[in-house]
mmCIF file of C-alpha atoms in Angstrom:
data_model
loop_
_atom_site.group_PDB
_atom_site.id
_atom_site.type_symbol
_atom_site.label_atom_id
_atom_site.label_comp_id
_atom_site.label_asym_id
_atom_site.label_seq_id
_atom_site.Cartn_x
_atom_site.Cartn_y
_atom_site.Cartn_z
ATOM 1 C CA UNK A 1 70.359 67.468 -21.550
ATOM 2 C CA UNK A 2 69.411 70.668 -23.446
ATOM 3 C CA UNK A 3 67.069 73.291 -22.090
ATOM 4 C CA UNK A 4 64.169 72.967 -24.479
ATOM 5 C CA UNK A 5 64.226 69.122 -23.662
ATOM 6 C CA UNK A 6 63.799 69.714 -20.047
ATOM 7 C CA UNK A 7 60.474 71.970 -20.783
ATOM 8 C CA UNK A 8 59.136 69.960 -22.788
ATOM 9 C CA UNK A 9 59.346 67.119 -20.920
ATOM 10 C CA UNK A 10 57.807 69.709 -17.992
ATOM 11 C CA UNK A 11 54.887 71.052 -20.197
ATOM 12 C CA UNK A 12 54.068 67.169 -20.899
ATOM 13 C CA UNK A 13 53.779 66.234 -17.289
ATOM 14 C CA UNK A 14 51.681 69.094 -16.516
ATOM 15 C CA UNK A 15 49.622 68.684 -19.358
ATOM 16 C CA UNK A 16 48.731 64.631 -18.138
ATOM 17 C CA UNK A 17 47.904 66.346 -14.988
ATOM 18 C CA UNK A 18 45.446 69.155 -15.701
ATOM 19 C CA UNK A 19 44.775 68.735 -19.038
ATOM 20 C CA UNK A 20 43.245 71.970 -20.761
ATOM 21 C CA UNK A 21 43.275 74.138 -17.787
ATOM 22 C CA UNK A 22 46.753 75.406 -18.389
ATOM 23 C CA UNK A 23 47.842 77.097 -21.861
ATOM 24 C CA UNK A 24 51.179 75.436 -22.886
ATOM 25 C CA UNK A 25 52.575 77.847 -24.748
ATOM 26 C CA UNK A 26 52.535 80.284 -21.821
ATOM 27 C CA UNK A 27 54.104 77.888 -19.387
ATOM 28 C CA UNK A 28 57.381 77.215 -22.276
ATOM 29 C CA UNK A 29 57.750 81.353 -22.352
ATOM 30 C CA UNK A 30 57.546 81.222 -18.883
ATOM 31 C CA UNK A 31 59.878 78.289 -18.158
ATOM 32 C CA UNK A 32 62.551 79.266 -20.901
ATOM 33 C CA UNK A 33 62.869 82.783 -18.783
ATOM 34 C CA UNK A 34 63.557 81.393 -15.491
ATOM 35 C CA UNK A 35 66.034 78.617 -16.768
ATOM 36 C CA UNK A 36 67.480 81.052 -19.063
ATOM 37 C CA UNK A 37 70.373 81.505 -16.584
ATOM 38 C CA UNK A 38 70.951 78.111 -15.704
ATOM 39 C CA UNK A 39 72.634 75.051 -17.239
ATOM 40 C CA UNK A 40 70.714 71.824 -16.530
ATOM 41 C CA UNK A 41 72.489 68.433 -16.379
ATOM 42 C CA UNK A 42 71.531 65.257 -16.577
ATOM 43 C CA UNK A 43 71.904 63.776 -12.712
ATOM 44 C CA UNK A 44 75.001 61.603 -12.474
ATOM 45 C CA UNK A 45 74.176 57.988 -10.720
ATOM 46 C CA UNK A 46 77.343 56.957 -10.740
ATOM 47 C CA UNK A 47 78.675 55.852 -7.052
ATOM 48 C CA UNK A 48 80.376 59.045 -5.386
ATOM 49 C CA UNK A 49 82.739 57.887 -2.334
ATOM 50 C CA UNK A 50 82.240 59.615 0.820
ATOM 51 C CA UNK A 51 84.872 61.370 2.675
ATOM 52 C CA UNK A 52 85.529 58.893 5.902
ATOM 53 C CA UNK A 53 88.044 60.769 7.688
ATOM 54 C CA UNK A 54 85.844 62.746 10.065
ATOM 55 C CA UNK A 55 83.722 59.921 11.134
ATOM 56 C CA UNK A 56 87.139 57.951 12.215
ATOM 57 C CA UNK A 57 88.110 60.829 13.742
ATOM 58 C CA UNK A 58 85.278 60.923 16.192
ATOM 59 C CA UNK A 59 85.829 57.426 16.818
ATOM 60 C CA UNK A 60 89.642 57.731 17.970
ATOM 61 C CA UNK A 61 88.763 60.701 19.948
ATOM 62 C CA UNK A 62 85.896 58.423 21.185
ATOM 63 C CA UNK A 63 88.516 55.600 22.623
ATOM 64 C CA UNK A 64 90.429 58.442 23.813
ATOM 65 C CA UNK A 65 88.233 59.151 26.190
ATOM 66 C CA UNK A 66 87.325 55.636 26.793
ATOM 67 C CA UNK A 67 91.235 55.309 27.812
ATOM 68 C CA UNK A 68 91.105 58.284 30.160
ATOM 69 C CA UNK A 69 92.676 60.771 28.429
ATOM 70 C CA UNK A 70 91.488 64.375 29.937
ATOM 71 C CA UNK A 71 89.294 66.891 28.043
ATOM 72 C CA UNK A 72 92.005 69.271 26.956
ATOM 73 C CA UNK A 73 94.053 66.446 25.554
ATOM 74 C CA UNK A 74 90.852 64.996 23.474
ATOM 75 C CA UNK A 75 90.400 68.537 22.631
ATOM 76 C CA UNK A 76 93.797 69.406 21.577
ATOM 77 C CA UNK A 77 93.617 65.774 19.178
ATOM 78 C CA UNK A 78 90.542 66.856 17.773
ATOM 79 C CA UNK A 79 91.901 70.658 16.943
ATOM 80 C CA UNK A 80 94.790 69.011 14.950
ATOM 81 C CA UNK A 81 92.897 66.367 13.404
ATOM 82 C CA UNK A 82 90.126 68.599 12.166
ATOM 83 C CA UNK A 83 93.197 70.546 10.617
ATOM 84 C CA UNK A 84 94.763 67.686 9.154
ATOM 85 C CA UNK A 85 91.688 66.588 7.571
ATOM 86 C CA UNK A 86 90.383 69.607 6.264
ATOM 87 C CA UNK A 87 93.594 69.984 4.230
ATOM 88 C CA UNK A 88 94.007 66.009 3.119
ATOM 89 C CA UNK A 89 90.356 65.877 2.314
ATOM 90 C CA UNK A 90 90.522 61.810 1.711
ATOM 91 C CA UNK A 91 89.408 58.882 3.137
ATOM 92 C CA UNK A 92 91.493 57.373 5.792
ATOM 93 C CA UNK A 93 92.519 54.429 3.570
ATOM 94 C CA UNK A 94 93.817 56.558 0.865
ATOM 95 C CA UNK A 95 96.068 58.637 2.382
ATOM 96 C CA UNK A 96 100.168 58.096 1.931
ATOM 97 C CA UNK A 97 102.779 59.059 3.527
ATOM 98 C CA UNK A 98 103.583 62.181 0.863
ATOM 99 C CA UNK A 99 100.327 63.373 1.935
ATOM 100 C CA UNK A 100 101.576 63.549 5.538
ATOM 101 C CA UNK A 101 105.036 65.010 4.585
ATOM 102 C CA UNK A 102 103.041 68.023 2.560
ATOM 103 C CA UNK A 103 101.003 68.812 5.162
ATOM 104 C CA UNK A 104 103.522 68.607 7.872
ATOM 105 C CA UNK A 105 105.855 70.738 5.383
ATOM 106 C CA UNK A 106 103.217 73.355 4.698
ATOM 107 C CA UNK A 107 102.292 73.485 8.543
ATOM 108 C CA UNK A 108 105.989 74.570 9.180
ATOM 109 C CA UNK A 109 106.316 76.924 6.911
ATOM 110 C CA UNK A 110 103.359 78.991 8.521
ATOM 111 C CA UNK A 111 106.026 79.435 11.278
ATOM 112 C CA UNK A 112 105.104 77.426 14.178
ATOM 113 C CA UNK A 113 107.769 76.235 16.116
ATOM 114 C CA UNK A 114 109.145 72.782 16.158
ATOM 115 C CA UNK A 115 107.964 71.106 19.765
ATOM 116 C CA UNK A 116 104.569 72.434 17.692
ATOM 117 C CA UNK A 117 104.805 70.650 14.494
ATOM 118 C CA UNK A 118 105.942 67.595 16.604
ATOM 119 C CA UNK A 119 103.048 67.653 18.782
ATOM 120 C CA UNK A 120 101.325 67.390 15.355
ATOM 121 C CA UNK A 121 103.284 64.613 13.984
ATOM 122 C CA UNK A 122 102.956 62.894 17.233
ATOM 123 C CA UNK A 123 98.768 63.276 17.003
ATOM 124 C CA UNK A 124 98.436 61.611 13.687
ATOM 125 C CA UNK A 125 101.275 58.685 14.484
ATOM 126 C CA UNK A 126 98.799 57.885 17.296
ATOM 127 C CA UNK A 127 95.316 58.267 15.069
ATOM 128 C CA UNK A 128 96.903 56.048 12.388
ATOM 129 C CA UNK A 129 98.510 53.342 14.715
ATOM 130 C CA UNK A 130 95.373 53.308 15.882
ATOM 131 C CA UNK A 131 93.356 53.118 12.521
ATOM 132 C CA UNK A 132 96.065 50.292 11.636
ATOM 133 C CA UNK A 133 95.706 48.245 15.009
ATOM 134 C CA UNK A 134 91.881 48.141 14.397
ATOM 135 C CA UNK A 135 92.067 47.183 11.092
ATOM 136 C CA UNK A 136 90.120 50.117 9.277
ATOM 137 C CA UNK A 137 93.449 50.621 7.302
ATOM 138 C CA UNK A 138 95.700 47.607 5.785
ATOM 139 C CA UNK A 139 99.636 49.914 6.393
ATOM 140 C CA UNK A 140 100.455 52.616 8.497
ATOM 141 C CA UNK A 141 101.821 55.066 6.729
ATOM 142 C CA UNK A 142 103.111 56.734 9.514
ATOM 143 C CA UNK A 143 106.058 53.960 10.267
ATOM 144 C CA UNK A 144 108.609 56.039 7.693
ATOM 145 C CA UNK A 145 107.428 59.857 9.183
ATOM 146 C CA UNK A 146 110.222 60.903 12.010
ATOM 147 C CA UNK A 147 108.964 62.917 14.245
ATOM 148 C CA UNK A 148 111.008 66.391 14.996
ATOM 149 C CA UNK A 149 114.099 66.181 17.705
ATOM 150 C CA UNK A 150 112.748 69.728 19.405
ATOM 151 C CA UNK A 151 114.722 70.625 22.215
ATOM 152 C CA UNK A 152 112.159 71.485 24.969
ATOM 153 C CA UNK A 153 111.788 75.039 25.807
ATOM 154 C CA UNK A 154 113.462 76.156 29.140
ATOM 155 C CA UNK A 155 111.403 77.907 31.144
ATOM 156 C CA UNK A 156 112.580 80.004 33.782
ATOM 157 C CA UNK A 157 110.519 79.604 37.040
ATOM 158 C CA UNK A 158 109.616 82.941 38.803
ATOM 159 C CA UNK A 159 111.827 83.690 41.823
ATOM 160 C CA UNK A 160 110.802 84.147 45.372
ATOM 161 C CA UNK A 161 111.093 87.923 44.634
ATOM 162 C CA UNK A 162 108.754 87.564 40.859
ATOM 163 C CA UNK A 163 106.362 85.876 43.025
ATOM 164 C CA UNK A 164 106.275 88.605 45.778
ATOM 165 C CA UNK A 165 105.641 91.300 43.394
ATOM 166 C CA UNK A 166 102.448 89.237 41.565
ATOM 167 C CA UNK A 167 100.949 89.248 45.094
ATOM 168 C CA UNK A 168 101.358 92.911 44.987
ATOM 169 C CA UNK A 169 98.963 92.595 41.663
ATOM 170 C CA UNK A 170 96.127 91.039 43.170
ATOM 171 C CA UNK A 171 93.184 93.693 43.378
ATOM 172 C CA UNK A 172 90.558 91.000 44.599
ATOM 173 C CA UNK A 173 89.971 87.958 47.278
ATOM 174 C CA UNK A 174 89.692 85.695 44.294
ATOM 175 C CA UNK A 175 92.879 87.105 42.359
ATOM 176 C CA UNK A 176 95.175 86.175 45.762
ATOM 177 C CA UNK A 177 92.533 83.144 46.439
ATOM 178 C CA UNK A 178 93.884 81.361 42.956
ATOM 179 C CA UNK A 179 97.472 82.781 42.857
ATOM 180 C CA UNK A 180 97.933 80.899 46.411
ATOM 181 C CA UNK A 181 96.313 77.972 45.390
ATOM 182 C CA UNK A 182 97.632 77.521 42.149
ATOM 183 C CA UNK A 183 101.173 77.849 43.468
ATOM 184 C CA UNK A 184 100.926 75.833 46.621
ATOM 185 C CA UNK A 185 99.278 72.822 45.094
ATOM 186 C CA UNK A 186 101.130 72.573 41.741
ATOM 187 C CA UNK A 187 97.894 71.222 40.449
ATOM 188 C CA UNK A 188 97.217 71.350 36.514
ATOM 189 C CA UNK A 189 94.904 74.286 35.119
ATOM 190 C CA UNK A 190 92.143 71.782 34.596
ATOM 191 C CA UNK A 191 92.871 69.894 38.141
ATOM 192 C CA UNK A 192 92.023 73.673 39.891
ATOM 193 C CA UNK A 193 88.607 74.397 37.762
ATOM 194 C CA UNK A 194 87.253 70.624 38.477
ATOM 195 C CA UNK A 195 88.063 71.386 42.557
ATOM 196 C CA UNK A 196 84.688 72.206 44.500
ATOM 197 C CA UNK A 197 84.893 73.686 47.997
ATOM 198 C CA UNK A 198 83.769 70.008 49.734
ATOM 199 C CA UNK A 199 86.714 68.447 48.372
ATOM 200 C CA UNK A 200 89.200 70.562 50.319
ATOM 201 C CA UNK A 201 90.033 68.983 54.013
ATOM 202 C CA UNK A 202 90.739 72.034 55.839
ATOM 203 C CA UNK A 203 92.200 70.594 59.059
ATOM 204 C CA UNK A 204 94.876 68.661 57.006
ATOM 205 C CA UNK A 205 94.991 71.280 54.311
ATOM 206 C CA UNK A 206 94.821 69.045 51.702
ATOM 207 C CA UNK A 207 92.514 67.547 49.132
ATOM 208 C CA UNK A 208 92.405 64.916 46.027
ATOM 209 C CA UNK A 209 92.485 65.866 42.527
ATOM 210 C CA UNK A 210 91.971 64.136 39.197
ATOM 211 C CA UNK A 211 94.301 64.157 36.624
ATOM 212 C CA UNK A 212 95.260 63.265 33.340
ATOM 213 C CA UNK A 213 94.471 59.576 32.670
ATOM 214 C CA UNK A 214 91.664 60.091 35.504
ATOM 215 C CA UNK A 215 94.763 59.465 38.091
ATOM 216 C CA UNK A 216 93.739 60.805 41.414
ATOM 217 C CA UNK A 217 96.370 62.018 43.837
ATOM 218 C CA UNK A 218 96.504 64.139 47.190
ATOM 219 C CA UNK A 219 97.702 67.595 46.715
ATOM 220 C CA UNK A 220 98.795 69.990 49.563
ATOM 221 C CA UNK A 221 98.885 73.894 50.065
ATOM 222 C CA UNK A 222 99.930 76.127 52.616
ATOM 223 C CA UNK A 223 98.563 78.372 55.973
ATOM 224 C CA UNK A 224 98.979 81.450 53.350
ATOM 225 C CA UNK A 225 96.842 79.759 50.824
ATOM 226 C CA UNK A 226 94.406 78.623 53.483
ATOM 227 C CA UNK A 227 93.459 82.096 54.678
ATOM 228 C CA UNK A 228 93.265 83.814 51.417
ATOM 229 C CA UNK A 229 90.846 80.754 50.260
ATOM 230 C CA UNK A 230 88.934 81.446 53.483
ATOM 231 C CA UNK A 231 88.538 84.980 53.041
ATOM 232 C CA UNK A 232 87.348 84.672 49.504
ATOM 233 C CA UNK A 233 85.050 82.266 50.349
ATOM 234 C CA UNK A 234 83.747 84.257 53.328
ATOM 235 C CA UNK A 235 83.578 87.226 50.833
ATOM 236 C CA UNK A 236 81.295 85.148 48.492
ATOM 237 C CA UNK A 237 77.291 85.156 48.387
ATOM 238 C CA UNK A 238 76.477 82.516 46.146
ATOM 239 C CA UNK A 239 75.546 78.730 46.621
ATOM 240 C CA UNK A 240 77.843 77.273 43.824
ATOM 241 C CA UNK A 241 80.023 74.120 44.854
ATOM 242 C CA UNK A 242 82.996 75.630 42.674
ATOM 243 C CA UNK A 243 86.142 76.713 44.489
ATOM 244 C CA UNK A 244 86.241 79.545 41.957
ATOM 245 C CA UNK A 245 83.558 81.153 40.135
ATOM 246 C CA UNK A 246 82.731 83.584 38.030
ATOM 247 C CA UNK A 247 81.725 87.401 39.417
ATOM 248 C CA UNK A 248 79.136 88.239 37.156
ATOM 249 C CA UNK A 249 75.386 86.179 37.020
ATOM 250 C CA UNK A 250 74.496 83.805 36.927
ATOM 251 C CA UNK A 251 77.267 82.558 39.530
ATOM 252 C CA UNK A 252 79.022 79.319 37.794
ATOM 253 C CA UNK A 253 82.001 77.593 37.455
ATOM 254 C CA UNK A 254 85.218 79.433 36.593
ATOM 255 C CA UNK A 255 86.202 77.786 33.432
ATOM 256 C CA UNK A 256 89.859 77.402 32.039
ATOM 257 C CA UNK A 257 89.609 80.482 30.433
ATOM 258 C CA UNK A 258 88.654 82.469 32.722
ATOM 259 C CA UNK A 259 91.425 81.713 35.276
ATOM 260 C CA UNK A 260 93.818 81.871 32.822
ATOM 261 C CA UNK A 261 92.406 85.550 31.705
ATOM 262 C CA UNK A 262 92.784 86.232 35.900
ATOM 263 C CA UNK A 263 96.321 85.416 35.833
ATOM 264 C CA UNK A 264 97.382 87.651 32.787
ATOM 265 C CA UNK A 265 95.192 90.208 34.993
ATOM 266 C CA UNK A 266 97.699 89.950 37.704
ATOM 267 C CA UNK A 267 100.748 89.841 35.878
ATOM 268 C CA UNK A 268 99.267 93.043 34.072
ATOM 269 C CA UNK A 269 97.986 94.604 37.327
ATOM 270 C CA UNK A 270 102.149 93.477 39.162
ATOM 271 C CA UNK A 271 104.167 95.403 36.073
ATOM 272 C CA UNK A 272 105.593 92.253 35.925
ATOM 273 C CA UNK A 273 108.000 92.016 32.604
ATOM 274 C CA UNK A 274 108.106 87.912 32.273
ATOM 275 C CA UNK A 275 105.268 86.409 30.794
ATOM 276 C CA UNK A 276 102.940 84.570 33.647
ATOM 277 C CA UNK A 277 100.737 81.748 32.928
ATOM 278 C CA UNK A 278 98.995 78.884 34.609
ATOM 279 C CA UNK A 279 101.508 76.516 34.100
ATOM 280 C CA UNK A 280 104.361 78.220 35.085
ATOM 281 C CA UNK A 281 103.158 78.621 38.477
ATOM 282 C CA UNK A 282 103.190 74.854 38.642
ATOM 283 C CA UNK A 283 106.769 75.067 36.959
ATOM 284 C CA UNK A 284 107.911 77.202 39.717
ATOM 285 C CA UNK A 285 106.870 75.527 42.333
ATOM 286 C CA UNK A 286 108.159 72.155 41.731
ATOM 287 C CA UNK A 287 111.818 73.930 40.735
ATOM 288 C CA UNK A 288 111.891 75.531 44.540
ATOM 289 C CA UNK A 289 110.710 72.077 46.038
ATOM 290 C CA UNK A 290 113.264 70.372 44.141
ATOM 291 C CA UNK A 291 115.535 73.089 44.604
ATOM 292 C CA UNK A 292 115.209 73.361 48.323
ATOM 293 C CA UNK A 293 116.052 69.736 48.796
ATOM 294 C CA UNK A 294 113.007 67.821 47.896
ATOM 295 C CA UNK A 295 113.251 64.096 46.754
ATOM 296 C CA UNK A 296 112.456 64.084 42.861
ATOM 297 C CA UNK A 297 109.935 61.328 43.418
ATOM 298 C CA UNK A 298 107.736 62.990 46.332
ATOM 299 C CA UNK A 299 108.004 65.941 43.639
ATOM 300 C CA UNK A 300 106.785 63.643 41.079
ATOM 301 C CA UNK A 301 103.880 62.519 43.253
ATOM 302 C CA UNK A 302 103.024 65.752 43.757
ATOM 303 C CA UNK A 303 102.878 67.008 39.876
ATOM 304 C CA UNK A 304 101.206 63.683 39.436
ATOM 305 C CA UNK A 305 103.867 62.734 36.548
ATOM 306 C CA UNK A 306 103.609 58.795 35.135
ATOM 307 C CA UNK A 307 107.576 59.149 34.298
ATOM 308 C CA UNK A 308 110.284 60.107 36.723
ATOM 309 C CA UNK A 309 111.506 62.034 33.455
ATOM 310 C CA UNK A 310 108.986 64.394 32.982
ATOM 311 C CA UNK A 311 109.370 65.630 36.689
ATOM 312 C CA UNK A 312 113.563 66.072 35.749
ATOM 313 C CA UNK A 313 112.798 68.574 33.293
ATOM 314 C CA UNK A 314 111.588 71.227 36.219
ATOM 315 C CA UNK A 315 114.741 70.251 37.800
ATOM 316 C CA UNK A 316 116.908 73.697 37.229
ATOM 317 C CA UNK A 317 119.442 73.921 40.280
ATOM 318 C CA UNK A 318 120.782 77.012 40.986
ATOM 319 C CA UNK A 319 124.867 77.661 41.390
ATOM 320 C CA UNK A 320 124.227 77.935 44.923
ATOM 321 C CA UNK A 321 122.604 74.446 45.735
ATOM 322 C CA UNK A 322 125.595 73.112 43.666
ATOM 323 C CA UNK A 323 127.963 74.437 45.964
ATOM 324 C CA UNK A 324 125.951 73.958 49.303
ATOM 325 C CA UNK A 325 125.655 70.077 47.966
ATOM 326 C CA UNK A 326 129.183 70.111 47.313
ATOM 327 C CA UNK A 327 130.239 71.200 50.226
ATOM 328 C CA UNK A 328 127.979 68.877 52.185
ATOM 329 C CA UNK A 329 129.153 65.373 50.619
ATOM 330 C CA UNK A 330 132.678 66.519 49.856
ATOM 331 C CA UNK A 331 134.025 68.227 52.770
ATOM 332 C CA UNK A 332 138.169 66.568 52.523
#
């Protein structure tokens, strides 16, 4: 629609609603200045179709947690979803499979690695099964996308002597207080921020933890990670159930984070050269159990792994346990 048909049809409404009071040919100067800028069209009332994908989205990450699956795995699916949508930009229904090959092919070439573009892959395989088992979508057009053959990185565990020196690195009761517990209990960097002091059973120096799928399981530490919990607890003046908390008020729970920003401290405050991080505590401890003669499944019990698999992969043995079990079984 043209500009002067617009103020016309404005200067004819006004005019059926106050008559002589206003001067018409004032109002059309005054109108023609302020649309002068602008071009007006007529409103389309055609049906626009909504973009779906976010709303099914929530819903998967909705049954997610339903299922059991742990905050930082609902999290994690809804970081690579959000991404996945925000490029596709469709409705669930009309997505194809090229439109999962470009965006997986475009996602590599930003240079993440390929256990990363696999954990990708893996996401949306699971949202669209999902979206194909309750019937939102007719196909899954995931059924012809292979996920990536990464070969899983090899991490190697700190050594008796690695570990020595990051004790040397803690400045604080709470630094030595996590580093302890962290190591002796193997538990998962969510497990340790849900723990509250009541939980821990200080005679048997144990306590239960819940972990991914909600699974709980009894986790053990040490008389060295007893005292330094003790003395950081002693040390503390607040009322907070946490086992760890923050220093600074108001007092509250120390979030992942946080520990994870005390555990760069110590490796920062050690001089130690390898990279230390939550999980590689964990790492190292279940190597040394299973290095120092520990049945695989009470190791797996401990981690709190579904598959006896997942427990093999911290399985690194050193040249010496070779030989020691060597010698053991075949002496003649």
């Amino acid at each position: 629609m043209r500009t002067d048909e617009v103020i016309i049809k404005i200067i004819g409404k006004l005019d059926l609603m106050y008559g002589n009071v206003i001067n018409q040919q004032d109002v059309k100067m005054m109108l023609e200045e302020v649309l002068y800028d602008y071009d007006i069209e007529t409103k389309s009332t055609a049906l626009v179709p909504l973009n779906n994908m976010q709303d099914m989205m929530m819903l998967y990450l909705a049954s997610k947690k339903i299922e059991g699956s742990s905050r930082n795995t609902i999290e994690s699916y809804g970081r690579n979803l959000l991404k996945f949508s925000n490029d596709i930009m469709k409705n669930v229904e009309d997505v194809t499979t090229m439109d999962i090959r470009v965006h997986l092919a475009n996602y590599a070439k930003t240079g993440v690695k390929n256990t990363t573009i696999a954990t990708r892959t893996d996401i949306l395989r699971g949202f669209f099964g999902w979206l194909h088992s309750e019937e939102y979508i007719t196909s899954n057009v995931m059924n012809r996308i292979k996920t990536i053959k990464a070969e899983p990185e090899q991490r190697e565990p700190l050594t008796y002597e690695e570990l020595e020196i990051l004790r040397t690195g803690c400045k604080t009761f709470r630094q030595r207080a996590l580093l302890e517990f962290a190591y002796a209990t193997a538990c998962r960097l969510s497990e340790i921020v849900q723990v509250n002091i009541f939980d821990i059973d200080w005679n048997e120096m144990c306590l239960d933890v819940v972990g991914k799928g909600n699974k709980e399981r009894r986790v053990y530490f040490n008389a060295k990670a007893k005292v330094h919990l003790k003395r950081y607890l002693n040390s503390r003046k607040d009322s907070c159930d946490a086992l760890f908390v923050t220093e600074r008020k108001p007092i509250k729970r120390l979030e992942n984070r946080g520990i994870q920003r005390e555990i760069k401290k110590i490796q920062q405050q050690s001089r130690l050269k390898k990279n230390v991080f939550m999980h590689l505590l964990r790492h190292s401890q279940a190597t040394n159990l299973l290095n120092s003669g520990a049945d695989i499944t009470t190791v797996q019990s401990i981690l709190g792994h579904s598959e006896l698999s997942t427990t093999q992969i911290y399985s690194k043995t050193s040249d010496s346990n070779v030989k020691y079990e060597y010698k053991k079984y075949m002496a003649n």
